PDB file of C-alpha atoms in Angstrom:
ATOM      1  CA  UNK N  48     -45.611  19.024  -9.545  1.00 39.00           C
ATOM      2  CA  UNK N  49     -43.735  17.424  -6.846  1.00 62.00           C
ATOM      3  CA  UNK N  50     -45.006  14.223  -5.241  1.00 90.00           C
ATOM      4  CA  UNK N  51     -46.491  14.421  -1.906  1.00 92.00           C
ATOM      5  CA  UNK N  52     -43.240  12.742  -0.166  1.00 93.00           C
ATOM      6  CA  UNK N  53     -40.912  15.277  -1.868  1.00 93.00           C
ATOM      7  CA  UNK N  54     -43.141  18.189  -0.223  1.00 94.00           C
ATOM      8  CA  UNK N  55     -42.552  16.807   2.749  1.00 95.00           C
ATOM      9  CA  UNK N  56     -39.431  15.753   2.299  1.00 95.00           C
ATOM     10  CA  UNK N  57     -38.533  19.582   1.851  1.00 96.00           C
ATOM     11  CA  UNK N  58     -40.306  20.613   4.811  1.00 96.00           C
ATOM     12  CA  UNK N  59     -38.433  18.294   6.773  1.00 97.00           C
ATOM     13  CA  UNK N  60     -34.723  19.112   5.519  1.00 96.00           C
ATOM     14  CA  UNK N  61     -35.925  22.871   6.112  1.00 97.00           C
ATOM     15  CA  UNK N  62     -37.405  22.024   9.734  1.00 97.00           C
ATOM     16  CA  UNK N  63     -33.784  19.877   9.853  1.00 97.00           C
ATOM     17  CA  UNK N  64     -31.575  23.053   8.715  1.00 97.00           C
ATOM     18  CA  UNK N  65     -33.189  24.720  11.828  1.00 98.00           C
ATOM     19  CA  UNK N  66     -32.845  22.327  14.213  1.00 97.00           C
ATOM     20  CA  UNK N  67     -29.184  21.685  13.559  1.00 97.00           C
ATOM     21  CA  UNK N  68     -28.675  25.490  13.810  1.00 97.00           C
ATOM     22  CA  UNK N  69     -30.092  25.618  17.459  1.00 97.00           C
ATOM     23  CA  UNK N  70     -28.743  22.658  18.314  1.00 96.00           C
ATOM     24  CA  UNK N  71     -25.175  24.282  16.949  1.00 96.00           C
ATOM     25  CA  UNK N  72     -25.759  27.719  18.841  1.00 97.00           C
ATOM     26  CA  UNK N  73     -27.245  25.925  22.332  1.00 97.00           C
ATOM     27  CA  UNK N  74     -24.294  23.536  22.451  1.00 96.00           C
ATOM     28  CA  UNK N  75     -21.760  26.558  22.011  1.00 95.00           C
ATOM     29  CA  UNK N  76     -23.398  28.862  24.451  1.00 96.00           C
ATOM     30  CA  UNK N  77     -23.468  25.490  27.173  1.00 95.00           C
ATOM     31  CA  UNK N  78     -19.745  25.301  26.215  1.00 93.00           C
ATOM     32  CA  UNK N  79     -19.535  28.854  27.279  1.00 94.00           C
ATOM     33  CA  UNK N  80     -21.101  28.543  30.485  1.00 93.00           C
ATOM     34  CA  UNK N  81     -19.370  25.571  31.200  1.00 90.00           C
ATOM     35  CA  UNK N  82     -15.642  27.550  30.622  1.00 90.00           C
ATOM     36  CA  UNK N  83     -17.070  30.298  32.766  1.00 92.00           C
ATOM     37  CA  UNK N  84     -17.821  27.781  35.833  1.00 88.00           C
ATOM     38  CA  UNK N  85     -14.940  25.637  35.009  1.00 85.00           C
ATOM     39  CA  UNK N  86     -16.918  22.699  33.693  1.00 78.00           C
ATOM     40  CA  UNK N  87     -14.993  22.107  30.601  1.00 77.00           C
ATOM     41  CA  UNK N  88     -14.155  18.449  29.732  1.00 77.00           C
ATOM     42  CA  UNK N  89     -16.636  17.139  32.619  1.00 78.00           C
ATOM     43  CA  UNK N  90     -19.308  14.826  32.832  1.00 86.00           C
ATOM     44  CA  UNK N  91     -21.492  17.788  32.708  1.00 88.00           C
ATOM     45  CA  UNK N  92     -20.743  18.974  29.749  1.00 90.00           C
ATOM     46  CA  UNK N  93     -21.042  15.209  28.064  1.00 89.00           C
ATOM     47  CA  UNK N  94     -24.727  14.626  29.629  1.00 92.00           C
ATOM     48  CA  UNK N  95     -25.496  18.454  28.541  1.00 93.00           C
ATOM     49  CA  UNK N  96     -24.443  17.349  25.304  1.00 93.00           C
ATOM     50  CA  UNK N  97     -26.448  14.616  25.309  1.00 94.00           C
ATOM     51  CA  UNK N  98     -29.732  16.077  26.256  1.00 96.00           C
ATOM     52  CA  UNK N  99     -29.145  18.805  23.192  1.00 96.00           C
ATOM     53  CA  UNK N 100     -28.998  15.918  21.160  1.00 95.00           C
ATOM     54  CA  UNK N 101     -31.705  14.266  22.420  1.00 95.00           C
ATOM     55  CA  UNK N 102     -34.033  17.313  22.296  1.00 97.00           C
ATOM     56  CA  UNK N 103     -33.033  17.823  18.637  1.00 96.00           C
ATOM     57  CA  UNK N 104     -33.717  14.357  17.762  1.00 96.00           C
ATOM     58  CA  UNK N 105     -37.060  14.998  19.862  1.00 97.00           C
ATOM     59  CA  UNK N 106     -37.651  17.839  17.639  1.00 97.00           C
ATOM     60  CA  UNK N 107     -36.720  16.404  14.166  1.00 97.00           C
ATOM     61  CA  UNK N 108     -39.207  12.979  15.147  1.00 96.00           C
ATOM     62  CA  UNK N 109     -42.126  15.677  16.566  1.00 97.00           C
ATOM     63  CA  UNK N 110     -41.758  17.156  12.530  1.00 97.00           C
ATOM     64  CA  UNK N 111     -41.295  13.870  10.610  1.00 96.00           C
ATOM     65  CA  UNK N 112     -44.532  12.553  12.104  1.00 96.00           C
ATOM     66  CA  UNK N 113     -46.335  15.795  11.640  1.00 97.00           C
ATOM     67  CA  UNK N 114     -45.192  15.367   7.609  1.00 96.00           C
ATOM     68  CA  UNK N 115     -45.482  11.927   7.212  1.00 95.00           C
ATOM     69  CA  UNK N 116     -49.147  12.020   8.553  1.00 96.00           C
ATOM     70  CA  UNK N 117     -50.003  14.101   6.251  1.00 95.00           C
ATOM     71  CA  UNK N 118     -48.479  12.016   3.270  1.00 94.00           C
ATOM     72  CA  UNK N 119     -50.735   9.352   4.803  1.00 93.00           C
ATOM     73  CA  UNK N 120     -53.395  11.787   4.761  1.00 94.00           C
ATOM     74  CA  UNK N 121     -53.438  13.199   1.534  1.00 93.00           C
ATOM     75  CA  UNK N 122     -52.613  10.344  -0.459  1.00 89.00           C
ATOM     76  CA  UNK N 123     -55.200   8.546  -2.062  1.00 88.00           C
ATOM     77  CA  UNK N 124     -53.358   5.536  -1.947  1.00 88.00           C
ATOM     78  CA  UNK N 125     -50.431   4.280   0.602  1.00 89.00           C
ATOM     79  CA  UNK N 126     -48.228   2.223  -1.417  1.00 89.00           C
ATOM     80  CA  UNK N 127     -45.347   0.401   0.185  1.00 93.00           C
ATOM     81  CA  UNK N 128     -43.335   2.451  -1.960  1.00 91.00           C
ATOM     82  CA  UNK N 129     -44.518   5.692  -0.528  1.00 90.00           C
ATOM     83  CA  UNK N 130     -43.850   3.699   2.936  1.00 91.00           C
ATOM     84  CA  UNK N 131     -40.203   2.599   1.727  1.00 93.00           C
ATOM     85  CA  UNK N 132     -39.633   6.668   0.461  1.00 92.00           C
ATOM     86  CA  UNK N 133     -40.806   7.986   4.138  1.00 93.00           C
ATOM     87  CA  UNK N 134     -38.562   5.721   5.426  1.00 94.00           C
ATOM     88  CA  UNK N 135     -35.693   6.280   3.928  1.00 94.00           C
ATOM     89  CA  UNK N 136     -36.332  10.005   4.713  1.00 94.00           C
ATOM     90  CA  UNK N 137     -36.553   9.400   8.177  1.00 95.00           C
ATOM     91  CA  UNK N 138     -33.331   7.210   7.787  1.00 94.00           C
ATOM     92  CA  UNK N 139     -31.123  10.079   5.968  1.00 93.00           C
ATOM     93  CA  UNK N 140     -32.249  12.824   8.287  1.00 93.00           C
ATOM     94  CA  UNK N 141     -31.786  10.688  12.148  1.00 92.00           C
ATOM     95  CA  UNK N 142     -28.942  10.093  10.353  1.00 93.00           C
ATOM     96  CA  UNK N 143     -27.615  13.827  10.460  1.00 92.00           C
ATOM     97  CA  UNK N 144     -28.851  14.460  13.695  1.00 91.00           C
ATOM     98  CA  UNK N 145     -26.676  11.599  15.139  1.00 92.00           C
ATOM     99  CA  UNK N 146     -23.526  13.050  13.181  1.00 94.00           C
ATOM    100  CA  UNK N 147     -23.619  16.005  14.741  1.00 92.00           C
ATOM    101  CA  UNK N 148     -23.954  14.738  18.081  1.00 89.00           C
ATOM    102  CA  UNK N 149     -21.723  12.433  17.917  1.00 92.00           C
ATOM    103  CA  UNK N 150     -19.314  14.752  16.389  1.00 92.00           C
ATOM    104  CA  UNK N 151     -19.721  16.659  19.516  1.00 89.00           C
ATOM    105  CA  UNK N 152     -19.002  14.090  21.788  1.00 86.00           C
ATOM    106  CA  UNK N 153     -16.367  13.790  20.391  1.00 87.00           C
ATOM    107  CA  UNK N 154     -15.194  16.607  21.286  1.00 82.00           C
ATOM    108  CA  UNK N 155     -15.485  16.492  24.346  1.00 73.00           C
TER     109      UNK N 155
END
């Protein structure tokens, strides 16, 4: 059986997988809009795409503490490796929340 931080080290790449795919379709459909209203290459399309990254990152933290909690929960014993393997999950998955927003910047 898995170990409690691979459980929730799945949950979170699964709650990740989702989160990328909104943030993808919400920062097409603002890229939309903003053609439509003539927006395109603006300021308001860099703070837009901003606050989509911000909300996912918002979104991916809201999950990691939900799952890390109850590592910390379940586990009869923290150990600073346990500590060092949630970290370095939080580490990875910030880390492809950033790509993508910065690759979207980018962009623009």
């Amino acid at each position: 059986m898995d170990n409690l931080e691979d459980i929730a080290e799945k949950k979170i790449q699964n709650g990740l997988k989702r989160i990328l795919s909104k943030l993808d379709s919400e920062y097409e459909m603002m890229l939309r809009r903003h053609a439509a209203d003539g927006l395109l290459r603006s300021g308001n399309t860099i703070k837009k795409t901003m606050d989509l990254t911000v909300s996912s990152a918002e979104a991916l933290r809201d999950l990691m503490i939900d799952q890390f909690q109850w590592v910390i929960q379940e586990s009869v014993v923290v150990t600073k490796s346990t500590i060092e393997a949630l970290e370095n999950i939080a580490s990875d998955n910030f880390e492809q929340i950033y790509s993508t927003g910065q690759e979207f910047l980018n962009k623009e």
